[in-house]
Amino acid sequence: RAKLTWSIDEQAGTGLLDVLPQSAGKLNAIRFLMGRENFSLRDTVFAGDSGNDLDVLLSEIPAVLVANADPEIKARLSREKRAALYIASGGYLGMNGNYGAGILEGVAHFWPEVYAWLRES
């Protein structure tokens, strides 16, 4: 039994196919680490941009979909109305919401106290 996940490396213009055991994946790995390190949902934020991130993006774990995400993934997740999912759009502190800027935007969404700290920096 295997789990197949298709995604695209846009920078390289290459299609990617992840072949993993059915029980493997990012969601299982994050849940394992949360348990081992005693992290709660309040202590955890995930960021993703492609098909191999969907299991976490659709879970109860607070998650950020960065602005440069795969367009199909963006369209699919835009239809989902989940409190645990934030879709970065840019404009936060003058940044574009892509890559690390999207992560910072999402972290500030889930942890508003971070906003003041980032404004000071």
mmCIF file of N, CA, C and O in Angstrom, residues 37-97:
data_model
loop_
_atom_site.group_PDB
_atom_site.id
_atom_site.type_symbol
_atom_site.label_atom_id
_atom_site.label_comp_id
_atom_site.label_asym_id
_atom_site.label_seq_id
_atom_site.Cartn_x
_atom_site.Cartn_y
_atom_site.Cartn_z
ATOM 1 N N GLU A 37 7.196 16.078 21.882
ATOM 2 C CA GLU A 37 7.690 17.314 22.491
ATOM 3 C C GLU A 37 6.641 18.002 23.362
ATOM 4 O O GLU A 37 6.891 19.074 23.896
ATOM 5 N N ASN A 38 5.457 17.374 23.462
ATOM 6 C CA ASN A 38 4.354 17.908 24.260
ATOM 7 C C ASN A 38 3.902 19.290 23.767
ATOM 8 O O ASN A 38 3.639 20.183 24.561
ATOM 9 N N PHE A 39 3.842 19.463 22.453
ATOM 10 C CA PHE A 39 3.342 20.706 21.854
ATOM 11 C C PHE A 39 1.838 20.587 21.677
ATOM 12 O O PHE A 39 1.331 19.571 21.193
ATOM 13 N N SER A 40 1.124 21.635 22.014
ATOM 14 C CA SER A 40 -0.313 21.681 21.779
ATOM 15 C C SER A 40 -0.564 22.316 20.410
ATOM 16 O O SER A 40 0.364 22.796 19.751
ATOM 17 N N LEU A 41 -1.822 22.356 20.003
ATOM 18 C CA LEU A 41 -2.162 23.060 18.761
ATOM 19 C C LEU A 41 -1.790 24.530 18.872
ATOM 20 O O LEU A 41 -1.403 25.154 17.887
ATOM 21 N N ARG A 42 -1.894 25.093 20.053
ATOM 22 C CA ARG A 42 -1.539 26.506 20.274
ATOM 23 C C ARG A 42 -0.042 26.753 20.067
ATOM 24 O O ARG A 42 0.364 27.870 19.763
ATOM 25 N N ASP A 43 0.771 25.725 20.203
ATOM 26 C CA ASP A 43 2.226 25.849 20.059
ATOM 27 C C ASP A 43 2.716 25.527 18.655
ATOM 28 O O ASP A 43 3.927 25.512 18.424
ATOM 29 N N THR A 44 1.806 25.244 17.741
ATOM 30 C CA THR A 44 2.188 24.695 16.444
ATOM 31 C C THR A 44 1.580 25.496 15.302
ATOM 32 O O THR A 44 0.407 25.846 15.350
ATOM 33 N N VAL A 45 2.393 25.784 14.291
ATOM 34 C CA VAL A 45 1.913 26.372 13.032
ATOM 35 C C VAL A 45 2.678 25.689 11.907
ATOM 36 O O VAL A 45 3.903 25.567 11.964
ATOM 37 N N PHE A 46 1.949 25.269 10.900
ATOM 38 C CA PHE A 46 2.525 24.621 9.723
ATOM 39 C C PHE A 46 2.355 25.565 8.539
ATOM 40 O O PHE A 46 1.370 26.289 8.457
ATOM 41 N N ALA A 47 3.297 25.550 7.613
ATOM 42 C CA ALA A 47 3.169 26.326 6.378
ATOM 43 C C ALA A 47 3.428 25.411 5.196
ATOM 44 O O ALA A 47 4.321 24.562 5.239
ATOM 45 N N GLY A 48 2.643 25.583 4.145
ATOM 46 C CA GLY A 48 2.789 24.746 2.971
ATOM 47 C C GLY A 48 2.398 25.481 1.705
ATOM 48 O O GLY A 48 1.860 26.594 1.746
ATOM 49 N N ASP A 49 2.643 24.795 0.563
ATOM 50 C CA ASP A 49 2.356 25.429 -0.723
ATOM 51 C C ASP A 49 1.973 24.465 -1.837
ATOM 52 O O ASP A 49 1.717 24.879 -2.949
ATOM 53 N N SER A 50 1.935 23.153 -1.551
ATOM 54 C CA SER A 50 1.694 22.213 -2.654
ATOM 55 C C SER A 50 0.912 20.989 -2.185
ATOM 56 O O SER A 50 0.556 20.866 -1.019
ATOM 57 N N GLY A 51 0.667 20.093 -3.117
ATOM 58 C CA GLY A 51 -0.139 18.909 -2.862
ATOM 59 C C GLY A 51 0.379 18.033 -1.750
ATOM 60 O O GLY A 51 -0.415 17.395 -1.044
ATOM 61 N N ASN A 52 1.690 17.988 -1.564
ATOM 62 C CA ASN A 52 2.208 17.116 -0.508
ATOM 63 C C ASN A 52 2.007 17.710 0.888
ATOM 64 O O ASN A 52 2.363 17.098 1.873
ATOM 65 N N ASP A 53 1.395 18.893 0.954
ATOM 66 C CA ASP A 53 1.087 19.530 2.228
ATOM 67 C C ASP A 53 -0.397 19.439 2.587
ATOM 68 O O ASP A 53 -0.803 19.850 3.671
ATOM 69 N N LEU A 54 -1.205 18.917 1.671
ATOM 70 C CA LEU A 54 -2.659 18.929 1.857
ATOM 71 C C LEU A 54 -3.127 18.247 3.130
ATOM 72 O O LEU A 54 -4.058 18.731 3.779
ATOM 73 N N ASP A 55 -2.513 17.126 3.497
ATOM 74 C CA ASP A 55 -3.007 16.429 4.689
ATOM 75 C C ASP A 55 -2.930 17.315 5.919
ATOM 76 O O ASP A 55 -3.824 17.307 6.760
ATOM 77 N N VAL A 56 -1.904 18.143 6.022
ATOM 78 C CA VAL A 56 -1.785 19.054 7.168
ATOM 79 C C VAL A 56 -2.676 20.275 6.968
ATOM 80 O O VAL A 56 -3.364 20.710 7.892
ATOM 81 N N LEU A 57 -2.690 20.822 5.764
ATOM 82 C CA LEU A 57 -3.499 22.009 5.491
ATOM 83 C C LEU A 57 -4.987 21.758 5.727
ATOM 84 O O LEU A 57 -5.730 22.688 6.045
ATOM 85 N N LEU A 58 -5.424 20.521 5.591
ATOM 86 C CA LEU A 58 -6.830 20.165 5.796
ATOM 87 C C LEU A 58 -7.106 19.611 7.193
ATOM 88 O O LEU A 58 -8.226 19.214 7.487
ATOM 89 N N SER A 59 -6.110 19.613 8.045
ATOM 90 C CA SER A 59 -6.249 19.037 9.388
ATOM 91 C C SER A 59 -6.641 20.116 10.402
ATOM 92 O O SER A 59 -6.876 21.270 10.064
ATOM 93 N N GLU A 60 -6.656 19.710 11.665
ATOM 94 C CA GLU A 60 -6.967 20.623 12.767
ATOM 95 C C GLU A 60 -5.764 21.466 13.178
ATOM 96 O O GLU A 60 -5.881 22.383 13.990
ATOM 97 N N ILE A 61 -4.602 21.180 12.626
ATOM 98 C CA ILE A 61 -3.374 21.899 12.974
ATOM 99 C C ILE A 61 -3.393 23.282 12.325
ATOM 100 O O ILE A 61 -3.643 23.397 11.120
ATOM 101 N N PRO A 62 -3.148 24.345 13.095
ATOM 102 C CA PRO A 62 -3.086 25.676 12.488
ATOM 103 C C PRO A 62 -2.080 25.677 11.335
ATOM 104 O O PRO A 62 -0.945 25.218 11.487
ATOM 105 N N ALA A 63 -2.534 26.159 10.179
ATOM 106 C CA ALA A 63 -1.705 26.061 8.978
ATOM 107 C C ALA A 63 -1.834 27.313 8.127
ATOM 108 O O ALA A 63 -2.884 27.969 8.097
ATOM 109 N N VAL A 64 -0.760 27.606 7.407
ATOM 110 C CA VAL A 64 -0.691 28.749 6.505
ATOM 111 C C VAL A 64 -0.435 28.234 5.097
ATOM 112 O O VAL A 64 0.493 27.449 4.873
ATOM 113 N N LEU A 65 -1.245 28.680 4.168
ATOM 114 C CA LEU A 65 -0.980 28.440 2.757
ATOM 115 C C LEU A 65 -0.348 29.715 2.233
ATOM 116 O O LEU A 65 -0.979 30.782 2.240
ATOM 117 N N VAL A 66 0.917 29.650 1.827
ATOM 118 C CA VAL A 66 1.621 30.850 1.386
ATOM 119 C C VAL A 66 1.074 31.321 0.033
ATOM 120 O O VAL A 66 0.500 30.540 -0.730
ATOM 121 N N ALA A 67 1.253 32.604 -0.269
ATOM 122 C CA ALA A 67 0.656 33.218 -1.460
ATOM 123 C C ALA A 67 1.164 32.610 -2.761
ATOM 124 O O ALA A 67 0.453 32.616 -3.764
ATOM 125 N N ASN A 68 2.374 32.094 -2.761
ATOM 126 C CA ASN A 68 2.932 31.518 -3.986
ATOM 127 C C ASN A 68 2.573 30.040 -4.151
ATOM 128 O O ASN A 68 3.166 29.341 -4.957
ATOM 129 N N ALA A 69 1.558 29.584 -3.443
ATOM 130 C CA ALA A 69 1.150 28.178 -3.497
ATOM 131 C C ALA A 69 0.675 27.794 -4.887
ATOM 132 O O ALA A 69 0.267 28.644 -5.693
ATOM 133 N N ASP A 70 0.707 26.509 -5.150
ATOM 134 C CA ASP A 70 0.208 25.957 -6.401
ATOM 135 C C ASP A 70 -1.219 26.463 -6.626
ATOM 136 O O ASP A 70 -2.050 26.396 -5.721
ATOM 137 N N PRO A 71 -1.528 27.000 -7.816
ATOM 138 C CA PRO A 71 -2.862 27.569 -8.070
ATOM 139 C C PRO A 71 -4.020 26.593 -7.832
ATOM 140 O O PRO A 71 -5.075 26.998 -7.328
ATOM 141 N N GLU A 72 -3.838 25.328 -8.167
ATOM 142 C CA GLU A 72 -4.907 24.348 -7.928
ATOM 143 C C GLU A 72 -5.143 24.145 -6.429
ATOM 144 O O GLU A 72 -6.287 24.013 -5.989
ATOM 145 N N ILE A 73 -4.070 24.115 -5.666
ATOM 146 C CA ILE A 73 -4.187 23.958 -4.214
ATOM 147 C C ILE A 73 -4.854 25.193 -3.625
ATOM 148 O O ILE A 73 -5.738 25.095 -2.764
ATOM 149 N N LYS A 74 -4.459 26.376 -4.109
ATOM 150 C CA LYS A 74 -5.078 27.619 -3.639
ATOM 151 C C LYS A 74 -6.575 27.626 -3.905
ATOM 152 O O LYS A 74 -7.378 27.983 -3.033
ATOM 153 N N ALA A 75 -6.962 27.228 -5.115
ATOM 154 C CA ALA A 75 -8.382 27.212 -5.471
ATOM 155 C C ALA A 75 -9.148 26.243 -4.579
ATOM 156 O O ALA A 75 -10.230 26.566 -4.076
ATOM 157 N N ARG A 76 -8.595 25.078 -4.382
ATOM 158 C CA ARG A 76 -9.272 24.074 -3.547
ATOM 159 C C ARG A 76 -9.427 24.562 -2.118
ATOM 160 O O ARG A 76 -10.504 24.472 -1.517
ATOM 161 N N LEU A 77 -8.349 25.090 -1.543
ATOM 162 C CA LEU A 77 -8.388 25.493 -0.146
ATOM 163 C C LEU A 77 -9.168 26.789 0.056
ATOM 164 O O LEU A 77 -9.683 27.034 1.153
ATOM 165 N N SER A 78 -9.282 27.613 -0.972
ATOM 166 C CA SER A 78 -10.076 28.837 -0.865
ATOM 167 C C SER A 78 -11.550 28.510 -0.653
ATOM 168 O O SER A 78 -12.293 29.303 -0.082
ATOM 169 N N ARG A 79 -11.972 27.354 -1.116
ATOM 170 C CA ARG A 79 -13.365 26.917 -0.926
ATOM 171 C C ARG A 79 -13.595 26.356 0.476
ATOM 172 O O ARG A 79 -14.726 26.252 0.917
ATOM 173 N N GLU A 80 -12.519 25.979 1.148
ATOM 174 C CA GLU A 80 -12.624 25.429 2.504
ATOM 175 C C GLU A 80 -12.724 26.593 3.498
ATOM 176 O O GLU A 80 -11.966 27.543 3.411
ATOM 177 N N LYS A 81 -13.650 26.526 4.401
ATOM 178 C CA LYS A 81 -13.774 27.547 5.448
ATOM 179 C C LYS A 81 -13.406 26.887 6.766
ATOM 180 O O LYS A 81 -14.228 26.283 7.433
ATOM 181 N N ARG A 82 -12.126 26.963 7.106
ATOM 182 C CA ARG A 82 -11.636 26.327 8.318
ATOM 183 C C ARG A 82 -10.890 27.347 9.164
ATOM 184 O O ARG A 82 -10.054 28.084 8.650
ATOM 185 N N ALA A 83 -11.206 27.380 10.438
ATOM 186 C CA ALA A 83 -10.548 28.314 11.345
ATOM 187 C C ALA A 83 -9.057 28.028 11.465
ATOM 188 O O ALA A 83 -8.270 28.928 11.733
ATOM 189 N N ALA A 84 -8.649 26.788 11.251
ATOM 190 C CA ALA A 84 -7.242 26.403 11.411
ATOM 191 C C ALA A 84 -6.409 26.676 10.166
ATOM 192 O O ALA A 84 -5.228 26.383 10.150
ATOM 193 N N LEU A 85 -7.025 27.232 9.104
ATOM 194 C CA LEU A 85 -6.291 27.505 7.870
ATOM 195 C C LEU A 85 -6.285 28.997 7.572
ATOM 196 O O LEU A 85 -7.337 29.639 7.541
ATOM 197 N N TYR A 86 -5.100 29.545 7.365
ATOM 198 C CA TYR A 86 -4.950 30.938 6.961
ATOM 199 C C TYR A 86 -4.300 30.948 5.580
ATOM 200 O O TYR A 86 -3.280 30.289 5.362
ATOM 201 N N ILE A 87 -4.889 31.690 4.656
ATOM 202 C CA ILE A 87 -4.335 31.798 3.308
ATOM 203 C C ILE A 87 -3.686 33.172 3.179
ATOM 204 O O ILE A 87 -4.365 34.208 3.210
ATOM 205 N N ALA A 88 -2.368 33.182 3.070
ATOM 206 C CA ALA A 88 -1.618 34.437 2.971
ATOM 207 C C ALA A 88 -1.945 35.126 1.651
ATOM 208 O O ALA A 88 -2.042 34.485 0.608
ATOM 209 N N SER A 89 -2.090 36.449 1.719
ATOM 210 C CA SER A 89 -2.425 37.205 0.518
ATOM 211 C C SER A 89 -1.446 38.331 0.227
ATOM 212 O O SER A 89 -1.512 38.958 -0.817
ATOM 213 N N GLY A 90 -0.545 38.591 1.152
ATOM 214 C CA GLY A 90 0.408 39.672 0.957
ATOM 215 C C GLY A 90 -0.115 40.961 1.563
ATOM 216 O O GLY A 90 -1.255 41.049 2.019
ATOM 217 N N GLY A 91 0.742 41.959 1.596
ATOM 218 C CA GLY A 91 0.389 43.239 2.167
ATOM 219 C C GLY A 91 0.783 43.370 3.633
ATOM 220 O O GLY A 91 0.839 44.474 4.157
ATOM 221 N N TYR A 92 1.056 42.249 4.277
ATOM 222 C CA TYR A 92 1.448 42.290 5.680
ATOM 223 C C TYR A 92 2.847 42.885 5.799
ATOM 224 O O TYR A 92 3.805 42.385 5.180
ATOM 225 N N LEU A 93 2.979 43.985 6.529
ATOM 226 C CA LEU A 93 4.251 44.698 6.713
ATOM 227 C C LEU A 93 4.924 45.004 5.368
ATOM 228 O O LEU A 93 6.148 45.009 5.258
ATOM 229 N N GLY A 94 4.107 45.207 4.329
ATOM 230 C CA GLY A 94 4.634 45.548 3.011
ATOM 231 C C GLY A 94 5.229 44.374 2.247
ATOM 232 O O GLY A 94 5.851 44.566 1.214
ATOM 233 N N MET A 95 5.024 43.147 2.739
ATOM 234 C CA MET A 95 5.581 41.968 2.073
ATOM 235 C C MET A 95 4.542 41.352 1.135
ATOM 236 O O MET A 95 3.362 41.675 1.183
ATOM 237 N N ASN A 96 4.996 40.426 0.287
ATOM 238 C CA ASN A 96 4.138 39.871 -0.761
ATOM 239 C C ASN A 96 3.405 38.576 -0.389
ATOM 240 O O ASN A 96 2.619 38.074 -1.179
ATOM 241 N N GLY A 97 3.641 38.021 0.758
ATOM 242 C CA GLY A 97 2.952 36.793 1.169
ATOM 243 C C GLY A 97 3.558 35.517 0.617
ATOM 244 O O GLY A 97 3.059 34.427 0.884
#
